[in-house]
Tab-separated table of C-alpha atoms in Angstrom:
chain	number	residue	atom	x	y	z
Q	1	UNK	CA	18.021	12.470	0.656
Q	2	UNK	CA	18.185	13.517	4.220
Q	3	UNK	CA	20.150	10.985	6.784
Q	4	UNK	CA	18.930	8.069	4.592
Q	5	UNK	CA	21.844	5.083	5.733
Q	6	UNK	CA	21.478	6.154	9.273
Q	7	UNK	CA	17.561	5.469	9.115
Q	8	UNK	CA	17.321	2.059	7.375
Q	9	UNK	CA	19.889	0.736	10.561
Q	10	UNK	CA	17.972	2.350	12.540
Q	11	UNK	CA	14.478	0.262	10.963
Q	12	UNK	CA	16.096	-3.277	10.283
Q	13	UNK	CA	17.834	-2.635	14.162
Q	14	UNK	CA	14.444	-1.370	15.517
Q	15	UNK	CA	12.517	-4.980	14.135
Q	16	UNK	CA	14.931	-6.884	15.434
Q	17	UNK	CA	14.293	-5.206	18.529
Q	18	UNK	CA	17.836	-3.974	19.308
Q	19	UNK	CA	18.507	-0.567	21.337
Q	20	UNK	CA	19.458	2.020	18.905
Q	21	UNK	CA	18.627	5.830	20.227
Q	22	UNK	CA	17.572	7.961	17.359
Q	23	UNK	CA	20.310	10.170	15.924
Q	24	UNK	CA	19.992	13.971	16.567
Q	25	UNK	CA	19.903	14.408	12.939
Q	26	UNK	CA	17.165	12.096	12.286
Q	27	UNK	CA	15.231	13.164	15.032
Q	28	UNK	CA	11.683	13.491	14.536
Q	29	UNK	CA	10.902	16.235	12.144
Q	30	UNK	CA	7.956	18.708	13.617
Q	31	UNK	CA	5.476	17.337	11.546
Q	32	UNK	CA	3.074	15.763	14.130
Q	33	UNK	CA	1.151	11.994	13.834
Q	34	UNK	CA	-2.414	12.761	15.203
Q	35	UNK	CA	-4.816	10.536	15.875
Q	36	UNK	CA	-7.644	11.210	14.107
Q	37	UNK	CA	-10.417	8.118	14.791
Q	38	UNK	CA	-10.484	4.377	15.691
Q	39	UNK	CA	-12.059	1.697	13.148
Q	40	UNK	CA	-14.674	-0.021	15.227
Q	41	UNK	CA	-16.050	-2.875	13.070
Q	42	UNK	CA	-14.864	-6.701	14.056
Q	43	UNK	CA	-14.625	-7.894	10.384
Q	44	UNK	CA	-11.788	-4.885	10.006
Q	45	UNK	CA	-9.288	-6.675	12.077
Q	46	UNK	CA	-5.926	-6.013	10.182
Q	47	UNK	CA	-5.946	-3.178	7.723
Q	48	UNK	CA	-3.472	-3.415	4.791
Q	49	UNK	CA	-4.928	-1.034	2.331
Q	50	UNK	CA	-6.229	2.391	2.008
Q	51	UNK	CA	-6.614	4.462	-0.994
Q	52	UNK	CA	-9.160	7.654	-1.318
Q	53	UNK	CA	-12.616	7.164	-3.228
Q	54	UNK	CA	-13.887	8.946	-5.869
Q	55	UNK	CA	-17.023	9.779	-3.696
Q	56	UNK	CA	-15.348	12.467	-1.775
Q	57	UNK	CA	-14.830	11.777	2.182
Q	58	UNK	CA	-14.828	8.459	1.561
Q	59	UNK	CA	-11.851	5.406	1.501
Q	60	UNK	CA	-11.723	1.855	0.321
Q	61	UNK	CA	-9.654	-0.274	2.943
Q	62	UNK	CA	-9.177	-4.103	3.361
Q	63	UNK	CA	-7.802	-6.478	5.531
Q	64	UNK	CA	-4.319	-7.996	5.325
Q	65	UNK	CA	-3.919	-11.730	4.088
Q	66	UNK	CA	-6.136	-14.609	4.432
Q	67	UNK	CA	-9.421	-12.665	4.486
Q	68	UNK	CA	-11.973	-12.881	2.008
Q	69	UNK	CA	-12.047	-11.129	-1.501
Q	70	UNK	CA	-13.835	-8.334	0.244
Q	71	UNK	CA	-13.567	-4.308	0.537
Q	72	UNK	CA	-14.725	-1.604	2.955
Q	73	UNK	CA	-15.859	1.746	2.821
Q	74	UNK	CA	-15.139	4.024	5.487
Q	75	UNK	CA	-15.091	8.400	6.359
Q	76	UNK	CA	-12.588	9.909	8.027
Q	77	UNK	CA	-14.393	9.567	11.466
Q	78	UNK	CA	-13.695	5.774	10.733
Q	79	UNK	CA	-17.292	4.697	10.377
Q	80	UNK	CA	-17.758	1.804	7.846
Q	81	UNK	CA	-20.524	2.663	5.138
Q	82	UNK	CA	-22.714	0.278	3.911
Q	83	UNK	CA	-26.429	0.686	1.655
Q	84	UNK	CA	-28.788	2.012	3.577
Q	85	UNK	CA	-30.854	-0.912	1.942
Q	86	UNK	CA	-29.155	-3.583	3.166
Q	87	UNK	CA	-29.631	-2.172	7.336
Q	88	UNK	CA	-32.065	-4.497	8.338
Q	89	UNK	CA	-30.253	-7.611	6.655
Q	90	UNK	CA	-27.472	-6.479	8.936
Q	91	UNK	CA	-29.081	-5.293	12.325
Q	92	UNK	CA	-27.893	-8.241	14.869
Q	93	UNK	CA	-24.150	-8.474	12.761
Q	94	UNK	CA	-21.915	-6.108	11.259
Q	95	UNK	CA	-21.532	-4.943	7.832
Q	96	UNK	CA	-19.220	-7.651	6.052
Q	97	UNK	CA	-18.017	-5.770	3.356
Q	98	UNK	CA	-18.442	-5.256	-0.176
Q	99	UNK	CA	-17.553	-8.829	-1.606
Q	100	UNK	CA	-15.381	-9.106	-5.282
Q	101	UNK	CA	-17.445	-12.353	-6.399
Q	102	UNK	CA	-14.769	-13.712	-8.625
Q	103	UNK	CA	-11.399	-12.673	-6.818
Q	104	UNK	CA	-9.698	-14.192	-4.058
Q	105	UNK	CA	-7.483	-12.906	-1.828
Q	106	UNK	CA	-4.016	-14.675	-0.752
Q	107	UNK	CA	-2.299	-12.214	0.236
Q	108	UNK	CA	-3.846	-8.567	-0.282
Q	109	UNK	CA	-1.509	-5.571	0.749
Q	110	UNK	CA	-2.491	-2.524	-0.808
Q	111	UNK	CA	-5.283	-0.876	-3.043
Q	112	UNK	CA	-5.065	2.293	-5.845
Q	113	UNK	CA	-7.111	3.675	-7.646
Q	114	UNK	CA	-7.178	5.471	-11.280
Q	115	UNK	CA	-8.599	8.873	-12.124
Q	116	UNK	CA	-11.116	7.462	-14.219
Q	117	UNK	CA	-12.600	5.038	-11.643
Q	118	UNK	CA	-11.130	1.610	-11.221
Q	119	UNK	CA	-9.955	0.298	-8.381
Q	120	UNK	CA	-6.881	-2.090	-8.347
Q	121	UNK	CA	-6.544	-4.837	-5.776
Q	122	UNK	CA	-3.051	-6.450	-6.264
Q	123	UNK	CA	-2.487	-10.034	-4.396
Q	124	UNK	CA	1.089	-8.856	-4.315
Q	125	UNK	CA	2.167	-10.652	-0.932
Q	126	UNK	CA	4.809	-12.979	-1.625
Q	127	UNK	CA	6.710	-13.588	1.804
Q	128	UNK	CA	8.302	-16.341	0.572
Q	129	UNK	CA	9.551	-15.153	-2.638
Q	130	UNK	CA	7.877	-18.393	-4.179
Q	131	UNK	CA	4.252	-17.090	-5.848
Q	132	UNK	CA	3.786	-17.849	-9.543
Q	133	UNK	CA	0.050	-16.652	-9.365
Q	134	UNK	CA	0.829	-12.801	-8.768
Q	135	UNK	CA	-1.750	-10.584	-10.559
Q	136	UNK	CA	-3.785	-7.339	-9.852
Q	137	UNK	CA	-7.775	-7.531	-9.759
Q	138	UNK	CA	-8.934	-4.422	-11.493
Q	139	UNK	CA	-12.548	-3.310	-10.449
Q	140	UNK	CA	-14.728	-0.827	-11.766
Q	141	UNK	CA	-14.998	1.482	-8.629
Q	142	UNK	CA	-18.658	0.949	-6.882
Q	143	UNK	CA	-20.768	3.385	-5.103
Q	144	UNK	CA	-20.394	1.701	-0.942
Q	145	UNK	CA	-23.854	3.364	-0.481
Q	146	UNK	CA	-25.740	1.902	-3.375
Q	147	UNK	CA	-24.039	-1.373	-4.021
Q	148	UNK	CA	-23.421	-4.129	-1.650
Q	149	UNK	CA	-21.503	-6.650	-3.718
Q	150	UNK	CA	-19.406	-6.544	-7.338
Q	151	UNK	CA	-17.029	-8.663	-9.543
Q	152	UNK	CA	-13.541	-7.706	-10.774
Q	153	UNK	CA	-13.617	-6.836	-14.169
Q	154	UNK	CA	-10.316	-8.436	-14.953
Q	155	UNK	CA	-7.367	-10.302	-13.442
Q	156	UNK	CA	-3.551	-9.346	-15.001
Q	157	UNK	CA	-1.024	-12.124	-13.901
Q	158	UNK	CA	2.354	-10.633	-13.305
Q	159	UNK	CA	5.824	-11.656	-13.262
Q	160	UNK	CA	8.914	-10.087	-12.372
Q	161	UNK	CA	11.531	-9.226	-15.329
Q	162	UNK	CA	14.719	-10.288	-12.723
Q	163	UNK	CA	12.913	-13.420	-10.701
Q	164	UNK	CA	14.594	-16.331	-12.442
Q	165	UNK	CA	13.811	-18.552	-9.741
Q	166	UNK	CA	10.893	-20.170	-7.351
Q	167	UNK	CA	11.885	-19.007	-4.663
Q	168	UNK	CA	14.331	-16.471	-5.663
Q	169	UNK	CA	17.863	-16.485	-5.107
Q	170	UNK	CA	17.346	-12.821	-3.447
Q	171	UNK	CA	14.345	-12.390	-1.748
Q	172	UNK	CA	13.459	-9.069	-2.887
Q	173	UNK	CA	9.926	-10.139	-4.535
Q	174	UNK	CA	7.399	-9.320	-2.138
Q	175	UNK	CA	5.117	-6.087	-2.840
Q	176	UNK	CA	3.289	-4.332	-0.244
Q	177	UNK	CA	3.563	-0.398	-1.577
Q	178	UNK	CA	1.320	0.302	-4.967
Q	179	UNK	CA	-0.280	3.224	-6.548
Q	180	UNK	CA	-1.401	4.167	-9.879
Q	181	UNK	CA	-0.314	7.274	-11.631
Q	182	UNK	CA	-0.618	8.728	-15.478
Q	183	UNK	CA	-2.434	5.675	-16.418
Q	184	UNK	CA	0.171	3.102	-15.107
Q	185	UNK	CA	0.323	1.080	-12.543
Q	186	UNK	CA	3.459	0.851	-10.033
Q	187	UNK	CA	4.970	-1.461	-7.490
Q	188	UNK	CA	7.752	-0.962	-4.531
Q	189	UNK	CA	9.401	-4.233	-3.095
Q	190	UNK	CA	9.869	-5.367	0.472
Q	191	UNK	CA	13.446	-7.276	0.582
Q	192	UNK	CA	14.446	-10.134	3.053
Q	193	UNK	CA	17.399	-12.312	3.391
Q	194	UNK	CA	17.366	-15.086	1.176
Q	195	UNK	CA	15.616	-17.939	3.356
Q	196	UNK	CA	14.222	-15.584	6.313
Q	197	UNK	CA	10.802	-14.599	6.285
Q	198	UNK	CA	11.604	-11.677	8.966
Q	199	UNK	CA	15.302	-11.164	7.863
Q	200	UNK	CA	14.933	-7.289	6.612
Q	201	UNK	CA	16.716	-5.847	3.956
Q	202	UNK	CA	16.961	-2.371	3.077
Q	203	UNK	CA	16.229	-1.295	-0.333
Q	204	UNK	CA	13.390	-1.022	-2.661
Q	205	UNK	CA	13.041	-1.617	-6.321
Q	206	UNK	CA	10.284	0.301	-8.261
Q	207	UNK	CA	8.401	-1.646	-11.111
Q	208	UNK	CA	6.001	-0.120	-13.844
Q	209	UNK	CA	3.039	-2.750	-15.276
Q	210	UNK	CA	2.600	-1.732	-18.962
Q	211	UNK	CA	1.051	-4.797	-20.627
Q	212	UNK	CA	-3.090	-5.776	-19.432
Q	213	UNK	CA	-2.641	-9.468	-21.067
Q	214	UNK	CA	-5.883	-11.725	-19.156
Q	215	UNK	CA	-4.766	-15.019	-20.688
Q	216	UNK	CA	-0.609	-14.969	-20.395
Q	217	UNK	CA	1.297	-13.400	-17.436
Q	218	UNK	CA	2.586	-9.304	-17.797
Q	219	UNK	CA	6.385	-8.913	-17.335
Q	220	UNK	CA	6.608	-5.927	-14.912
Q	221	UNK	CA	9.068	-3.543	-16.142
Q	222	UNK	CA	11.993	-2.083	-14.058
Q	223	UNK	CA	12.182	1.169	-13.674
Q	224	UNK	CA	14.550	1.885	-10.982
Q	225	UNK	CA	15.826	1.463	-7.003
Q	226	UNK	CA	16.358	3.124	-3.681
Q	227	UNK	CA	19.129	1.405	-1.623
Q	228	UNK	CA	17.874	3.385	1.018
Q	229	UNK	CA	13.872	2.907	1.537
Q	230	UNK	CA	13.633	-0.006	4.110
Q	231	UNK	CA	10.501	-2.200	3.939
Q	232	UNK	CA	7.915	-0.019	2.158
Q	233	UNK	CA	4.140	-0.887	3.648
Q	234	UNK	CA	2.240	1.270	1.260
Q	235	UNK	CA	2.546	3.732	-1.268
Q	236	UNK	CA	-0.084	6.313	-3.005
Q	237	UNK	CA	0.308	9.819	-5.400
Q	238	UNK	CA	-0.944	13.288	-4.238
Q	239	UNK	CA	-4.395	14.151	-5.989
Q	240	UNK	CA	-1.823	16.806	-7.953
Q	241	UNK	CA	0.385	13.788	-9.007
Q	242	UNK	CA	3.066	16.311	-7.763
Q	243	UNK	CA	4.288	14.231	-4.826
Q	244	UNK	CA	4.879	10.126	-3.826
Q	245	UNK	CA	4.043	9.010	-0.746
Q	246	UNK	CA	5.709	5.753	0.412
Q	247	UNK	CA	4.795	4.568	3.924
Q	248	UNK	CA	7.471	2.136	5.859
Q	249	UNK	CA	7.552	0.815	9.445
Q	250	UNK	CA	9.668	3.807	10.621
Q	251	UNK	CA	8.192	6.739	8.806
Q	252	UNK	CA	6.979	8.161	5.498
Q	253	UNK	CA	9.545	9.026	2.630
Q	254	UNK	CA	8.101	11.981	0.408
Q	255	UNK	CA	9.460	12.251	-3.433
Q	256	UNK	CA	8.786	14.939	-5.411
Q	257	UNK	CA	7.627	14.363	-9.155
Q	258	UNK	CA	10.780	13.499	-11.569
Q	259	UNK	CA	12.231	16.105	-13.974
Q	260	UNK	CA	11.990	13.699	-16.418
Q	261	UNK	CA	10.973	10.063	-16.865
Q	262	UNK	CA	9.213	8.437	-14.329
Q	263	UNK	CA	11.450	6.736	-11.916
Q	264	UNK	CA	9.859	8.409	-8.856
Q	265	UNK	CA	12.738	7.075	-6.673
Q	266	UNK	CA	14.876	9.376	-8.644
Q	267	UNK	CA	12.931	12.783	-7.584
Q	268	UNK	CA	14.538	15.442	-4.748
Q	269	UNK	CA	12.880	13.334	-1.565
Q	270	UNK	CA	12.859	13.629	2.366
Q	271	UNK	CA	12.077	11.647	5.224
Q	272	UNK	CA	9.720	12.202	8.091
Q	273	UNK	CA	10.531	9.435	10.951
Q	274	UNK	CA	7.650	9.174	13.139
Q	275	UNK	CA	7.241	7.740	16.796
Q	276	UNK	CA	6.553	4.010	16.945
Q	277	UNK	CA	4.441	4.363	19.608
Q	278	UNK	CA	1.627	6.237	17.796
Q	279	UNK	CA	2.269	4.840	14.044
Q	280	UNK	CA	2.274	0.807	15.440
Q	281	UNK	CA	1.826	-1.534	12.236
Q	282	UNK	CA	1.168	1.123	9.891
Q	283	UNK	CA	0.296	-0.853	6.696
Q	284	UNK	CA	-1.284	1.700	4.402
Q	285	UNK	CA	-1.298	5.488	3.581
Q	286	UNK	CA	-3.450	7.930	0.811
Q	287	UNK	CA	-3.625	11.394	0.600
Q	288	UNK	CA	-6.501	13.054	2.120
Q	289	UNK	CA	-5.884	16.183	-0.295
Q	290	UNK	CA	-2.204	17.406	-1.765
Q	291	UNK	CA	-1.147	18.508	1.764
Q	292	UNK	CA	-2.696	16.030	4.109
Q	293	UNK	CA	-1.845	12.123	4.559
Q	294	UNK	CA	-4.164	9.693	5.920
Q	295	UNK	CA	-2.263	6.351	7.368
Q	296	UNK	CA	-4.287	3.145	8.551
Q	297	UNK	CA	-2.222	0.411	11.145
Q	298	UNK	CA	-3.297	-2.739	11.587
Q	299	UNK	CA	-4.809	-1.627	15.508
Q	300	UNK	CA	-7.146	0.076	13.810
Q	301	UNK	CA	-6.164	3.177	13.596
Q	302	UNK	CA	-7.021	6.291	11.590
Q	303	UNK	CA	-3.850	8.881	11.929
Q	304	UNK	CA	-3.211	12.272	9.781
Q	305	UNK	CA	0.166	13.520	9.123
Q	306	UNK	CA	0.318	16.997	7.363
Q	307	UNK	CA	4.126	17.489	6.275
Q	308	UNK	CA	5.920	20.859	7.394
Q	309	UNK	CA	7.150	21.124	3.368
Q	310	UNK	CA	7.298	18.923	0.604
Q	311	UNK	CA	10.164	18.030	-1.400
C-alpha cells in the first residue's frame, strides 16, 4: 500500500477541519477527476448509491436516508429515464422514481448488482451502531424504460458475527461501501468513536453474506480488515471482477483481485487522493467499463476518474 498511515490523518484531520498540507508523497496522483454532467431532477437531492445497469449506458442511483423506498435511472449525461408511457402523467412534476412497493428505506447507502440481474438495496446505515433491523432488499432488476414501479423480491435480515451489543461497545457497525461479486454479497464498515456520531475512525472491516434466510436474521461472515481505509462511502467490482473499487471522502483505494481466497483487502492495492474541491460528498462509485470509474456526490454530481494503472 502506497503512503496509507499518512492518508487516513490526513482524512480524519481534513473532517475535523484541521490544516494539514498534503504530503509530497501523497500528492495527487495524475489521474484527473473530470466533471462529466450535473443531475438536474429535484427528487435526486442527495445521492448515496450508484451501481451500472444491465441495460448498457444506463445506472440505478438513490438518495441517501430518509427518502422513500424508491430508485432512479439515469445515462451518463445525467438525465433521469423514465417510461415513455408514463410522460404525460408526469408533464407539470418530475419523474419520482421507480418505487420498491414493499421496502422501506431507513437508511439506504449503496446499491450492487449481480451478473444475472438482481439488484441489491442494503438499509445498511447504522450511525448509531444501535440497528437490529439491518437487511438487504434484493430486486429483480427492472427495465427504467418499460416499468414504472416494482416490489423487492425478498428481504435478508443481517447481523454482525462481532456486535455483541445495542449499541456496540466499538462503533465500527455502520455500512456504507457494498458490491456483489462471484455470487456473494460484500460489506465495508465506516468506524466512529464509541458515542460520537462524527468521531472518525480509520479502518475498515470487510464482511461476506453467505446465508439468504427470509424468516431468521443471516450472520455476516468476517472475512478480513484494512487498518488503513478511512471511512469507505461506496464500493463496486470492475465488469472483469479483476479490480475493487472502494470510494472514501479523500480518494479512491484500488485492490487488485486476491491470489487466493477472497479477502479483497488482502490484494496488491494503491491509492488515488483526489482534490476535495471537485470530489465534495462523494457517496457512491461503479465502473463505467474495467478502466473507467463513474463517482456520484451528494451536489449532484456526475465525475469520471480513469486510473493511470491499476494495481
Amino acid at each position: 500500500m502506497q503512503f496509507p498511515r499518512r492518508l487516513s490523518v490526513l482524512l480524519l484531520c481534513t473532517l475535523a477541519g484541521c490544516s494539514f498540507s498534503t504530503p509530497a508523497s501523497a500528492a495527487q496522483a495524475p489521474e484527473q477527476l473530470k466533471l462529466l454532467a450535473r443531475i438536474d431532477h429535484g427528487p435526486l437531492g442527495e445521492v448515496s448509491g450508484i451501481v451500472a445497469s444491465g441495460y448498457p449506458g444506463q445506472y440505478w442511483v438513490h438518495n441517501d436516508s430518509g427518502d422513500q423506498a424508491r430508485i432512479f435511472a439515469i445515462d451518463a449525461s445525467g438525465t433521469v429515464l423514465m417510461p415513455a408511457y408514463l410522460a404525460s402523467r408526469y408533464q407539470d412534476q418530475p419523474w419520482p422514481g421507480l418505487k420498491i412497493l414493499n421496502a422501506w428505506n431507513e437508511d439506504w447507502e449503496d446499491i450492487a448488482r449481480s451478473r444475472d440481474g438482481y439488484l441489491f438495496l442494503p438499509d445498511m446505515g447504522n450511525n448509531g451502531n444501535a440497528r437490529r433491523d439491518l437487511g438487504v432488499y434484493v430486486v429483480a432488476e427492472p427495465n427504467p424504460l418499460a416499468v414504472g414501479e416494482s416490489r423487492a423480491l425478498t428481504f435478508l435480515p443481517v447481523v454482525y458475527p462481532d456486535q455483541q451489543t445495542y449499541p456496540a461497545a466499538r462503533w465500527h457497525f455502520d455500512c456504507e461501501a457494498v458490491f456483489h461479486a462471484n455470487g456473494k454479497l460484500y460489506f465495508l464498515t465506516k468506524h466512529r468513536k464509541p458515542g460520537e456520531i462524527t468521531g472518525w475512525e480509520p479502518g475498515t472491516k470487510l464482511y461476506r453474506l453467505d446465508t439468504r434466510f427470509t424468516d431468521r436474521e443471516n450472520v455476516l461472515t468476517l472475512i478480513g480488515e484494512d487498518a488503513e481505509v478511512a471511512l469507505p462511502t461506496g464500493a463496486d467490482l470492475s465488469p472483469d471482477g479483476r479490480h475493487l473499487a472502494v470510494l472514501t471522502y479523500l480518494g479512491v483505494w484500488l485492490y487488485a483481485q486476491p491470489d487466493q481466497g477472497d479477502n479483497w483487502l488482502s490484494g496488491t492495492s494503491r491509492f488515488i487522493a483526489l482534490p476535495r474541491d471537485t470530489l465534495k460528498t462523494a457517496e457512491a462509485i461503479t465502473w463505467m467499463n474495467d478502466t473507467t470509474l463513474l463517482l456520484a456526490n451528494e451536489e449532484r454530481d456526475l465525475l469520471t476518474l480513469t486510473p493511470a494503472s491499476l494495481p
